[in-house]
Coordinates of C-alpha atoms and ligand atoms in Angstrom, one line a residue:
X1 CA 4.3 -9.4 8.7
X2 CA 1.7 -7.6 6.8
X3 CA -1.7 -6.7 8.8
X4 CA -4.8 -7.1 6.7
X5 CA -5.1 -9.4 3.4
X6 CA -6.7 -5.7 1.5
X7 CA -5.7 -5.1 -1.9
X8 CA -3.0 -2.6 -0.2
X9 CA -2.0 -5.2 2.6
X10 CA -1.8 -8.0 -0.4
X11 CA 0.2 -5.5 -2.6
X12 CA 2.7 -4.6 0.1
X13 CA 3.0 -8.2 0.5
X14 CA 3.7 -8.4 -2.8
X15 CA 6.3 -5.7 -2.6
X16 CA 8.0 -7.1 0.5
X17 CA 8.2 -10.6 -1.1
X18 CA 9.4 -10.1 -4.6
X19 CA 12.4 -7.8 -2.7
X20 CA 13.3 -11.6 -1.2
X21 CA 11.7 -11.3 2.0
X22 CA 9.6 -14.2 3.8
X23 CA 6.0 -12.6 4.1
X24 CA 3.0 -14.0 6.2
X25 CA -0.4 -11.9 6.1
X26 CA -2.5 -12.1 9.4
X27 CA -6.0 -11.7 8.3
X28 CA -8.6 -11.3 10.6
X29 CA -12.0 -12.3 8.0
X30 CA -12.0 -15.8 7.1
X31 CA -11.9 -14.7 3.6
X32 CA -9.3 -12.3 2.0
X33 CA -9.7 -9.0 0.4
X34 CA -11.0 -6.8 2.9
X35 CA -12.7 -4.3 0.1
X36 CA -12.4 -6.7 -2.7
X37 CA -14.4 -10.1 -1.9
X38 CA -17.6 -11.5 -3.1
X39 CA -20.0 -14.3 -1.7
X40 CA -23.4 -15.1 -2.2
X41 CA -25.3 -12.5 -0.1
X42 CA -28.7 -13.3 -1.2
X43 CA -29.1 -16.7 -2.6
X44 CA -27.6 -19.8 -3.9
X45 CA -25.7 -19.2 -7.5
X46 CA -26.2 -15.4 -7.1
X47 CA -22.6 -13.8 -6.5
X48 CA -22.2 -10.2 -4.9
X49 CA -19.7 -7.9 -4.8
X50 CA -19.6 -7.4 -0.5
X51 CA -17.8 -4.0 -1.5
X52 CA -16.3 -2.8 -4.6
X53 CA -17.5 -3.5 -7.8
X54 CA -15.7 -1.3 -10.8
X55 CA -12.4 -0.6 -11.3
X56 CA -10.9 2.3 -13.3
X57 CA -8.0 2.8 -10.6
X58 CA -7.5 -0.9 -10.8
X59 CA -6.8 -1.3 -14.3
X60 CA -5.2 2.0 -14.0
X61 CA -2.5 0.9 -11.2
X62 CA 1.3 1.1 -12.1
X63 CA 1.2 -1.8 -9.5
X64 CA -1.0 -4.1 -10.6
X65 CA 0.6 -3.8 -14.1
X66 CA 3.6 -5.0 -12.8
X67 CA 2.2 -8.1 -11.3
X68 CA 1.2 -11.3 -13.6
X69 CA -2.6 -11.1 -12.2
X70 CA -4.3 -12.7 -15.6
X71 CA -2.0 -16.2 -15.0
X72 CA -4.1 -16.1 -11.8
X73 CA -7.3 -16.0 -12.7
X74 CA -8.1 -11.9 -13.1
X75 CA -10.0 -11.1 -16.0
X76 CA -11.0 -7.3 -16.5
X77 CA -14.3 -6.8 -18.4
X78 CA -15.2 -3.7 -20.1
X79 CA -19.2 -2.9 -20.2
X80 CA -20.1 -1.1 -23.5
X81 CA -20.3 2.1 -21.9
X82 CA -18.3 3.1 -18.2
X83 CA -21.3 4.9 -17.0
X84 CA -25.3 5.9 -17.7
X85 CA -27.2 8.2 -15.3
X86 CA -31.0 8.6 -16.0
X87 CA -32.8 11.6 -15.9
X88 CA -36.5 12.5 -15.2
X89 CA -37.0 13.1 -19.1
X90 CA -36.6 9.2 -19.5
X91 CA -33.4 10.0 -21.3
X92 CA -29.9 9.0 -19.9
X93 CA -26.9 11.4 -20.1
X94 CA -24.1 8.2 -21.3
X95 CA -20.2 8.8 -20.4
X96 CA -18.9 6.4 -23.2
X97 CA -15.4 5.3 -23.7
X98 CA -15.3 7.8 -26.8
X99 CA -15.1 11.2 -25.7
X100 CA -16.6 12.2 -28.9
X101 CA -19.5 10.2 -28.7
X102 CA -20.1 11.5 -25.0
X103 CA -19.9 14.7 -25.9
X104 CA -22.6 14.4 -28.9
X105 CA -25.0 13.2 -26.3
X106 CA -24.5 16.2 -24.2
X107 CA -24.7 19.3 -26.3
X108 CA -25.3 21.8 -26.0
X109 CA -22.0 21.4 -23.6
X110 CA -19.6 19.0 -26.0
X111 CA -17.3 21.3 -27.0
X112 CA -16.5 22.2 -23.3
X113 CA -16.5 17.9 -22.0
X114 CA -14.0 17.6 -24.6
X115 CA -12.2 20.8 -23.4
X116 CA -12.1 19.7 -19.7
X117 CA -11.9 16.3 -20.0
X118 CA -9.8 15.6 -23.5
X119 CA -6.4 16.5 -21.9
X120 CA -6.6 14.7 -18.3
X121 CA -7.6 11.0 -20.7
X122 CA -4.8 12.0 -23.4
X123 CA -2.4 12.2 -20.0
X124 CA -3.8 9.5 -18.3
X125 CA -1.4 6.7 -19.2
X126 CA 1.6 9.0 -17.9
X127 CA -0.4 11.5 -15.4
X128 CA -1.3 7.8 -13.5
X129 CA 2.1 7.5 -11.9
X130 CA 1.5 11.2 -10.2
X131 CA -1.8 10.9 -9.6
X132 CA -1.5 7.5 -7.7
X133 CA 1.6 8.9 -5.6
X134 CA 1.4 11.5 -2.5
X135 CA 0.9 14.4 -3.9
X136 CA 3.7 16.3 -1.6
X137 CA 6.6 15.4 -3.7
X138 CA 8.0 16.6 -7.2
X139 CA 6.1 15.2 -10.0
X140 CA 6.5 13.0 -12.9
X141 CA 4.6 15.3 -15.2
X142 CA 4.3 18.6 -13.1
X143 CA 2.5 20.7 -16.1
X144 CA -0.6 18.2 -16.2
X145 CA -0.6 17.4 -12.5
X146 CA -0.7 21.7 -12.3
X147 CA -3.9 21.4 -14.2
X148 CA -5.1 18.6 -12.9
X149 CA -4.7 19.9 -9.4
X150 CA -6.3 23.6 -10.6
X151 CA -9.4 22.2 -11.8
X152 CA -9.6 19.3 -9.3
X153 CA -9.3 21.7 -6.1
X154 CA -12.4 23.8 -7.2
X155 CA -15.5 23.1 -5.6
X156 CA -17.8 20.6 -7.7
X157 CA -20.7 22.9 -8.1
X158 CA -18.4 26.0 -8.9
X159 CA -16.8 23.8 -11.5
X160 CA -20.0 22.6 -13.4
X161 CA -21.7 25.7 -13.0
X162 CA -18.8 27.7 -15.2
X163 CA -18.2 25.8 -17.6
X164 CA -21.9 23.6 -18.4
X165 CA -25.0 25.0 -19.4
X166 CA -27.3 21.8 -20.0
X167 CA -28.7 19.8 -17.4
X168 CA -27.3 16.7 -18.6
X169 CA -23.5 17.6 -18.5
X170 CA -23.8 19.4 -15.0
X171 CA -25.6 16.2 -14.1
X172 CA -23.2 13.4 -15.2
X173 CA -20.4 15.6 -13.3
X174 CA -21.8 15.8 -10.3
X175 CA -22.5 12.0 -10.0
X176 CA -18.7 11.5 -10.8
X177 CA -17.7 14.2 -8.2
X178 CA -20.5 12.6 -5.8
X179 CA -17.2 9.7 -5.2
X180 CA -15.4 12.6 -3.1
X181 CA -17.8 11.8 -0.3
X182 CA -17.4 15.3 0.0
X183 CA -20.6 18.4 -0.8
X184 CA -19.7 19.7 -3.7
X185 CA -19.7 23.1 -2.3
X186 CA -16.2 21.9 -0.4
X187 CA -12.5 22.1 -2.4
X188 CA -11.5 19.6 -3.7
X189 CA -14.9 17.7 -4.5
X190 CA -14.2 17.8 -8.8
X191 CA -11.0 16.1 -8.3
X192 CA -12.5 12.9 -8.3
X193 CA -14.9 13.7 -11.0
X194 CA -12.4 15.2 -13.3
X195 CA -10.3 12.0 -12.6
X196 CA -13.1 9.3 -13.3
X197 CA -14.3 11.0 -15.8
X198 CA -10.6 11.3 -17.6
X199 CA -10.3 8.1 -16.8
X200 CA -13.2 6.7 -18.2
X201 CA -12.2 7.8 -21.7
X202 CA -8.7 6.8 -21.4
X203 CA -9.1 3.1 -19.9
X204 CA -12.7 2.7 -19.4
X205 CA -14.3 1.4 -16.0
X206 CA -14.3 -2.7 -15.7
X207 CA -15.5 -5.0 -13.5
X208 CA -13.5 -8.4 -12.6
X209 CA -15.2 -11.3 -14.3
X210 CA -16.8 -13.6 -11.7
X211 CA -16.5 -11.0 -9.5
X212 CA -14.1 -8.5 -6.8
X213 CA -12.7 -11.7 -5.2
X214 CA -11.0 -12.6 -8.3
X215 CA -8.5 -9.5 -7.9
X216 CA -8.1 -10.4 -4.5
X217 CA -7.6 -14.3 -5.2
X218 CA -5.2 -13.2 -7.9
X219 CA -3.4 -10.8 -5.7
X220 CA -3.1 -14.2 -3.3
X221 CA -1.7 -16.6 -6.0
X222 CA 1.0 -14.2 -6.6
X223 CA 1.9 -13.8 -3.3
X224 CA 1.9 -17.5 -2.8
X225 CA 3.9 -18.1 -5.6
X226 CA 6.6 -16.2 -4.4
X227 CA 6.7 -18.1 -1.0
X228 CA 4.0 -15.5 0.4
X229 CA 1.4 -17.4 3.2
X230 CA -1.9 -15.9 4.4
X231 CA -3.3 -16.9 7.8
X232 CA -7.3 -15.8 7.6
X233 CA -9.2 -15.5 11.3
X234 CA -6.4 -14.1 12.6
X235 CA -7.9 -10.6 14.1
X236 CA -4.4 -9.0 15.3
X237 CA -4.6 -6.9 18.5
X238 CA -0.8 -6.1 19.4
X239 CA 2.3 -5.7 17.2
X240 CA 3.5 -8.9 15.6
X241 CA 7.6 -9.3 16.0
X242 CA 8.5 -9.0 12.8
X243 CA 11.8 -7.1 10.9
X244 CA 9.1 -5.4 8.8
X245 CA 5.3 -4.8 9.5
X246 CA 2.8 -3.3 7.4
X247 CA -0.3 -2.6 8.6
X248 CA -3.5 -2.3 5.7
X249 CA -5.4 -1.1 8.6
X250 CA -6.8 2.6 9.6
X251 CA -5.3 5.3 12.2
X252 CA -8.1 4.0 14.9
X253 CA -7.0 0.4 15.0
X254 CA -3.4 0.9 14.6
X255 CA -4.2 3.5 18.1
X256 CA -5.4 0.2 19.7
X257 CA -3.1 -2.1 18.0
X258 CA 0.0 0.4 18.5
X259 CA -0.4 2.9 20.7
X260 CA 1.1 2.2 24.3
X261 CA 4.4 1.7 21.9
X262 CA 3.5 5.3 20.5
X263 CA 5.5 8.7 21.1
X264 CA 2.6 10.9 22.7
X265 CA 2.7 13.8 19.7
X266 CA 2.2 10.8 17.3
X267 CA -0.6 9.4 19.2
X268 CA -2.3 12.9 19.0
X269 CA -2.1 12.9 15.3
X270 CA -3.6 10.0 14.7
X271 CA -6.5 10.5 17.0
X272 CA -7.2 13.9 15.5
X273 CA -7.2 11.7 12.1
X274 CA -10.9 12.5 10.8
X275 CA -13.5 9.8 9.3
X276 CA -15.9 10.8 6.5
X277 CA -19.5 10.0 5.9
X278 CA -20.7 6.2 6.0
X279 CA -22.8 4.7 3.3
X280 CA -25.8 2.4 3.5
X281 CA -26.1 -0.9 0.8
X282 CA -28.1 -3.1 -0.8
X283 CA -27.5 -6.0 -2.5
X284 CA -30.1 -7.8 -5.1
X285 CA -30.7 -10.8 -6.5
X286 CA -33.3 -10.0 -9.4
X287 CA -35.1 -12.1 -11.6
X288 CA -34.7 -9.9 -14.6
X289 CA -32.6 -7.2 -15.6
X290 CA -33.5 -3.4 -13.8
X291 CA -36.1 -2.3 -16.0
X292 CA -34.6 1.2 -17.1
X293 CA -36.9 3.7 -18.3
X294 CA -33.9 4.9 -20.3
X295 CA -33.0 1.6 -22.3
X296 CA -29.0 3.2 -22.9
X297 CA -28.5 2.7 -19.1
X298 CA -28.5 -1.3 -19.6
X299 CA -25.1 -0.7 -21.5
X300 CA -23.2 0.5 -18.3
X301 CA -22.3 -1.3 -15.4
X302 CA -22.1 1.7 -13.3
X303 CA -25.4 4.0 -12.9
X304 CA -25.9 7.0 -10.9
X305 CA -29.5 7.4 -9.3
X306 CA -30.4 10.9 -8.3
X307 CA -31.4 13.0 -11.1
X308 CA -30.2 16.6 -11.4
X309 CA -26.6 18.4 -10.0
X310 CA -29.1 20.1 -7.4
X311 CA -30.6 17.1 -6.1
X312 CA -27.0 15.3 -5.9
X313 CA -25.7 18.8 -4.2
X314 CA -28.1 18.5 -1.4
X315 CA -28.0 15.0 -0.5
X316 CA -24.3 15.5 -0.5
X317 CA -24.6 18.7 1.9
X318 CA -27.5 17.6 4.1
X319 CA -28.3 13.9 3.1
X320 CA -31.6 15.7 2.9
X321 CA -34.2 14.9 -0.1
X322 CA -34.0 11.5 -2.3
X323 CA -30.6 10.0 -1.6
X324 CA -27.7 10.2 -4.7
X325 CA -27.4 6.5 -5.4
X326 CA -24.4 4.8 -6.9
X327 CA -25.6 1.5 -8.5
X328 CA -24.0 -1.6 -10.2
X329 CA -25.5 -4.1 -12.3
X330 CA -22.5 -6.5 -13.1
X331 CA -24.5 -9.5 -14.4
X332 CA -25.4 -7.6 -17.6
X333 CA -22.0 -8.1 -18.8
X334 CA -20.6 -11.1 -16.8
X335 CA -22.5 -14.3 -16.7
X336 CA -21.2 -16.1 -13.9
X337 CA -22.4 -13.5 -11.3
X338 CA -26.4 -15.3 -11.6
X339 CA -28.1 -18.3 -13.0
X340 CA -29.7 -17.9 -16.8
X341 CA -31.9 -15.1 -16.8
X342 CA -31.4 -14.3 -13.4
X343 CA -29.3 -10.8 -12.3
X344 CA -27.5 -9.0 -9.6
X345 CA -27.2 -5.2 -8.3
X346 CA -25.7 -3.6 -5.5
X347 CA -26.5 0.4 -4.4
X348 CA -25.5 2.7 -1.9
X349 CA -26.0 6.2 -1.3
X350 CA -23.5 8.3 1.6
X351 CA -25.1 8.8 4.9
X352 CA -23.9 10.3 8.4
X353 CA -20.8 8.4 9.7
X354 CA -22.2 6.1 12.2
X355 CA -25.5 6.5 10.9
X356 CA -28.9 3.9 12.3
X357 CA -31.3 4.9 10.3
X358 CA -32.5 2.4 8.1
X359 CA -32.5 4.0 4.5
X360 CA -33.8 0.9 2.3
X361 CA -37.1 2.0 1.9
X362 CA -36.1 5.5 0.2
X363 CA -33.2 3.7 -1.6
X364 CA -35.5 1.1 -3.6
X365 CA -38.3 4.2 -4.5
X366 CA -35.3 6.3 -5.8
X367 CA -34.8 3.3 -8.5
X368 CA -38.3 2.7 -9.0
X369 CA -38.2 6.3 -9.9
X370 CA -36.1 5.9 -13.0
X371 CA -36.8 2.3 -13.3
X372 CA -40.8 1.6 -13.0
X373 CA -41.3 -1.7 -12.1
X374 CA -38.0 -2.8 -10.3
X375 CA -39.5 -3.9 -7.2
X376 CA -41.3 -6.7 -8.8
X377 CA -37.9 -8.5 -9.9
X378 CA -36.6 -8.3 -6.3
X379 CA -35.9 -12.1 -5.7
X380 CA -34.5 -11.4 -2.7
X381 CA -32.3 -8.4 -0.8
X382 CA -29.6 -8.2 1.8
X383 CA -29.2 -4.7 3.7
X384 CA -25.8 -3.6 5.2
X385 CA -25.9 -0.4 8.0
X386 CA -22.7 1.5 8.7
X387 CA -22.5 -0.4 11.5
X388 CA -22.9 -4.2 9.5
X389 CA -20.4 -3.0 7.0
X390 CA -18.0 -2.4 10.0
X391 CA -18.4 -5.7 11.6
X392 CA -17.8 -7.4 7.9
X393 CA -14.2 -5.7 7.6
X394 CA -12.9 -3.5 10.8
X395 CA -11.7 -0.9 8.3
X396 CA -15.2 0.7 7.3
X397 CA -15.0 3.1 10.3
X398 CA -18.7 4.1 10.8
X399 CA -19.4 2.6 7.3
X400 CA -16.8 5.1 5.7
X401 CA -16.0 3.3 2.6
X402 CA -12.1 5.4 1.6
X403 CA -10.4 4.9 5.1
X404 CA -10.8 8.6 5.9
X405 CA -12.4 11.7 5.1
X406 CA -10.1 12.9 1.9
X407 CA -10.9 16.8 2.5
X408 CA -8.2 19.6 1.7
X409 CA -5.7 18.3 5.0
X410 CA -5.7 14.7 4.6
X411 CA -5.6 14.6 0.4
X412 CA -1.6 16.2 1.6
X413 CA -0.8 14.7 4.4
X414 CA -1.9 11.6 5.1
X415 CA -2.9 10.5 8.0
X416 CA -0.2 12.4 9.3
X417 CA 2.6 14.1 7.6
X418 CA 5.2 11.1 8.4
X419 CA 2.4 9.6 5.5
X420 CA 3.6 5.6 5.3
X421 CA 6.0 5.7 8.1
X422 CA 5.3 5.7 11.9
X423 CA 7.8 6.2 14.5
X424 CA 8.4 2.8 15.4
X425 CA 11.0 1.0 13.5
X426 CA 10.3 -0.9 11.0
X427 CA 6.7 -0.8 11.5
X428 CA 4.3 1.0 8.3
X429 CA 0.8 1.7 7.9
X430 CA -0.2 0.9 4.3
X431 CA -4.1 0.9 3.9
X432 CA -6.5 3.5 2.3
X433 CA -5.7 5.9 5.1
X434 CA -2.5 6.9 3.3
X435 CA -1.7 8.3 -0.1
X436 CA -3.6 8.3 -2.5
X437 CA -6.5 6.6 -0.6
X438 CA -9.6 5.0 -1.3
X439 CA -10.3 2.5 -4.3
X440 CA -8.9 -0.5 -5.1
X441 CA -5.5 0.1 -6.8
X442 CA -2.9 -1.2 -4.3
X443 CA -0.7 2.0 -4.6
X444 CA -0.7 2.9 -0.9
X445 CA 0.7 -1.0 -0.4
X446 CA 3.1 -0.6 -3.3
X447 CA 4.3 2.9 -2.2
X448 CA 4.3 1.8 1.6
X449 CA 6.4 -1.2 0.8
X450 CA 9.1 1.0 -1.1
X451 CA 9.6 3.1 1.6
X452 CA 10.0 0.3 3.7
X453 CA 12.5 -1.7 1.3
X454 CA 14.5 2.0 1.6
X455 CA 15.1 2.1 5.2
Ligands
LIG1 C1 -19.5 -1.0 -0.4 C2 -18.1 -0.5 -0.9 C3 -18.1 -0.2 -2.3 C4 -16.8 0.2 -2.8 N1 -16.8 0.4 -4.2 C5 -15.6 0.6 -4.8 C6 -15.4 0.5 -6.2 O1 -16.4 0.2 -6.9 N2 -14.2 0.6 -6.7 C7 -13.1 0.9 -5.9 O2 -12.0 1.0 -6.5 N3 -13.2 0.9 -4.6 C8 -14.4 0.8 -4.0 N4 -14.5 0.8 -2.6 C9 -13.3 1.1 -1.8 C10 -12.3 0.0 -1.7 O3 -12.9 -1.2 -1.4 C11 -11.3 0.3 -0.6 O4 -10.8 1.7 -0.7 C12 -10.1 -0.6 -0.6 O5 -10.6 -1.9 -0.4 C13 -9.1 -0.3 0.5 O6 -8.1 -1.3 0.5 P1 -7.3 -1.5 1.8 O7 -6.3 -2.6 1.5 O8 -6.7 -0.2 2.3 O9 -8.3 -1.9 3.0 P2 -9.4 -3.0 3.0 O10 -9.8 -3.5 1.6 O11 -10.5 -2.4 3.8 O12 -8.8 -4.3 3.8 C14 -8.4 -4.2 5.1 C15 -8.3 -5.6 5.6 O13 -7.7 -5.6 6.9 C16 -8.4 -6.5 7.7 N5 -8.2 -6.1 9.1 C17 -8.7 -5.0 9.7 N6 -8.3 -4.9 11.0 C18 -7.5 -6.1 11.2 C19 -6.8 -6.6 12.3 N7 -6.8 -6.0 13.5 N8 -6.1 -7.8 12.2 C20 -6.1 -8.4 11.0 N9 -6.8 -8.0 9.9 C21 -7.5 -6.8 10.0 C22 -9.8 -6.4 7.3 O14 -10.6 -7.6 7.7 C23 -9.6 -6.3 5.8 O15 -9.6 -7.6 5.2 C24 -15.7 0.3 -2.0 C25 -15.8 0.0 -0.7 C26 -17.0 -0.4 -0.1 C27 -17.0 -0.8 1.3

C-alpha cells in the first residue's frame, strides 16, 4: 500500500511493483500527482501547472531513467535558454545551457562561473547518483561530492561575495540559491544554487510538454502496466493492513495517521521535525506573451524577479522589501498549454509559513517592474495562500513547498536519523520529507522502496 499518488509515492510504487509485488496507491485528491498536476485554473483551454513547473532534478533522476516514461506520454522540452533574470538596466543576466556563453554575458566574472560551476556540470552525470542519495553514507564519487559539499555548505552571500565582482553574476546566484528557501546568510543556502546552476549546464532545465501532469500520468501508466491500481479520493487517516506501506506523506500527518502505533521517543522526533517558509502563487492566463523589458528573458522558461543579490538577501531574511519572485512562462515553448496567441505564467515568492497576508498586489508590481505593461495582458488570475495550497495537497504544510525546512540538521538526517524507515514493521515514509527532499525526482520513493525490498 503506498500513501499518496506524489511523484515519490508513484515512484515507490513503482519500485514495490516491478520487485513482483501487488501495489494499490490510496490517493486522497481526485487527481494524482500531488506536486506534479495541472488543470485549467483560470480559463477554458489555458492549462496551469497547480505546482511544479521545471525539471532539472527530473530529467536528472537515476529513477526516472530507469523507467519507460516517453512510451507513456512524457515528453521533456528544453527552452533555449534554462534561465533569464532581468535587471534594472533593462539587461538580463542569461544562464544558457553553454557555460561559455553564460560566462561571456557575465564578465567581468566568467573566468570565475566557469571556475565554480565547470566541474559540478562536467560531474553531473556521475555526481547525480550521490547527490540524489542521503548524504550520510559513503559516496559514489567522494572527491566531487567533498567539493560539492565545501562550496554548497557556505552561506550564499559569503559565496557570491568571494568569488563575483559584477552585479550580474552575484545576481543570477542568488536567484538560484533563493530555491534553498533558506537566507543566504544561513549554511548551506549555495548548495542549491551551485547544484542548479551545474545542472543547468550539464542537462538544461525542461518543462513536460502539455504540462506537470504528464510526468505524473506517465508515472501512472507505468505503474498500471505492471499490475499497479490507484484509488484517487481516498484521504487515508489510519494505517492500511498491508505487508509493506509507504507513505509519500510528511512527519505531521504520518503523527496523525501513525502515531497511537508509535514508540514515544519516535513520536518526539517527528514532532520536533521543523517546517520551512510557505510561498504565495499566482497563476495567469495572458493574452500575450510577458512583455520583458529585456527581450533575452522570452528565451527562458524560468525567470527570477527581484533584481540585485541584496534585494533577494533581504526578502529571503525578512520577506521585507519587493518580494524575490520565481516565475514560469511555459507557453513560450510548449503550445498546448494556451489557445493561439494566448499564454500562461505562474509566480511565487517565499513568505512566513502559515502566512495570511495577501501578497498579489506587490507580486504583479514586482513584474510590472521589469516588464512594463504586463498587467494589461492579464486575462484572468487565480491566487493560492499558504493555507489554499494546503487544502489542494495536505503535504504543503503552511504552504511549505520541499516537505520541510532543509537547514544544516534535516539536509543529514532526515526527518529523523532512522531517515526512510520508521519503527513499525514494514511501514516507510517516502515523500519529500526524507533524503534528498524537495523537487520532483522520485529518489526519496526509489530509495524508500529499496530499503524496503531489503528488509
Ligand atoms: C507551487 C509549487 C511549485 C513547485 N515547483 C517545483 C519545480 O518547478 N520543480 C520541482 O522539481 N519541484 C517543484 N516543487 C516541489 C515538488 O512539487 C515537490 O517537492 C514534490 O512534488 C514532492 O513530491 P512528494 O511525492 O514527496 O509529495 P507530493 O507531490 O506533495 O504528493 C503527496 C501526495 O500525497 C497525498 N496525500 C497527502 N496526505 C494524504 C493522505 N492522508 N491520504 C492519501 N493521500 C494523501 C497528496 O494529496 C498528494 O497527492 C513545487 C511545489 C509547489 C507546491
Amino acid at each position: 500500500m503506498v500513501i499518496g499518488s506524489g511523484p515519490n509515492g508513484l515512484t515507490a510504487a513503482i519500485m514495490l511493483a516491478r520487485a513482483g509485488r501487488q501495489v494499490t496507491v490510496l490517493e486522497a485528491a481526485e487527481q494524482i500527482g500531488g506536486g506534479a498536476r495541472s488543470a485549467e485554473l483560470t480559463l477554458p483551454g489555458f492549462v496551469h501547472d497547480v505546482c511544479s513547473a521545471v525539471y532539472p532534478m527530473g530529467i536528472s533522476s537515476p529513477a526516472f531513467e530507469q523507467f519507460p516514461l516517453a512510451e507513456h506520454g512524457l515528453d521533456w522540452v528544453q527552452p533555449d535558454a534554462p534561465l533569464a533574470h532581468p535587471l534594472d538596466d533593462g539587461t538580463a543576466a542569461m544562464l544558457e545551457r553553454s557555460i561559455d556563453s553564460t560566462a561571456t554575458g557575465l564578465e567581468p566574472d566568467g573566468p570565475a562561473w566557469r571556475r565554480l560551476f565547470g566541474p559540478v556540470a562536467a560531474a553531473w552525470p556521475a555526481l547525480r547518483h550521490d547527490a540524489l542519495a542521503p548524504v550520510i553514507r559513503i559516496p559514489r564519487h567522494p572527491f566531487q561530492m567533498a567539493r560539492l559539499g565545501w562550496l554548497g555548505i557556505r552561506p550564499a552571500r559569503a559565496l557570491a561575495g568571494s568569488r563575483f565582482r559584477g552585479v550580474r553574476a552575484r545576481a543570477l546566484f542568488a536567484g538560484m540559491a533563493a530555491h534553498s528557501v533558506l537566507p543566504l546568510e544561513r549554511p548551506l543556502s549555495s548548495a542549491i544554487g551551485v547544484l542548479f546552476a551545474g545542472v543547468a549546464h550539464a542537462v538544461g532545465w525542461p518543462i513536460a510538454r502539455g504540462g506537470a501532469q504528464k510526468i505524473s500520468d506517465a508515472l501512472a501508466g507505468y505503474l498500471r502496466s505492471l499490475g499497479g491500481e490507484i484509488r484517487t479520493g481516498t484521504p487515508v487517516t489510519a494505517l492500511p493492513e498491508a505487508d509493506i506501506v509507504m507513505c509519500d506523506i510528511t512527519p505531521r500527518q504520518f503523527l496523525a495517521v501513525a502515531g497511537n502505533s508509535l514508540p514515544a521517543s519516535f513520536r518526539r522526533a517527528l514532532e520536533r521535525y521543523r517546517y520551512g517558509p510557505g510561498i504565495f502563487k499566482m497563476d495567469w492566463a495572458l493574452d500575450g506573451p510577458i512583455p520583458w523589458r529585456a527581450a533575452q528573458c522570452a528565451r527562458a522558461a524560468s525567470v527570477h524577479v527581484g533584481g540585485t543579490l541584496e534585494e533577494i538577501a533581504q526578502w529571503e531574511a525578512r520577506f521585507t522589501g519587493a518580494p524575490f519572485l520565481i516565475l514560469v512562462q511555459p507557453s513560450l515553448f510548449d503550445a498546448t498549454r494556451a489557445p493561439a496567441g494566448k499564454h500562461t505564467a505562474w509566480a511565487y515568492c517565499h513568505v512566513p509559513n502559515g502566512s495570511t497576508v495577501d501578497y498579489s498586489e506587490a507580486i504583479e508590481q514586482q513584474i510590472e517592474r521589469f516588464a512594463p505593461g504586463f498587467r494589461s495582458r492579464i486575462l484572468a488570475r487565480a491566487v493560492f495562500s499558504p493555507a489554499a495550497l494546503e487544502s489542494l495537497n495536505a503535504n504543503l504544510i503552511g504552504g511549505d513547498i520541499a516537505g520541510g525546512a532543509m537547514d544544516l540538521r534535516q539536509f543529514f538526517l532526515r526527518p529523523t536519523r532512522w531517515l526512510y524507515r520508521t519503527p513499525l514493521r514494514g511501514v516507510y515514509l517516502c515523500s519529500a520529507s526524507t533524503p534528498p527532499g524537495g523537487g520532483v525526482h522520485g529518489m526519496c520513493g526509489y530509495n524508500a522502496a529499496a530499503r524496503a525490498l531489503d528488509d
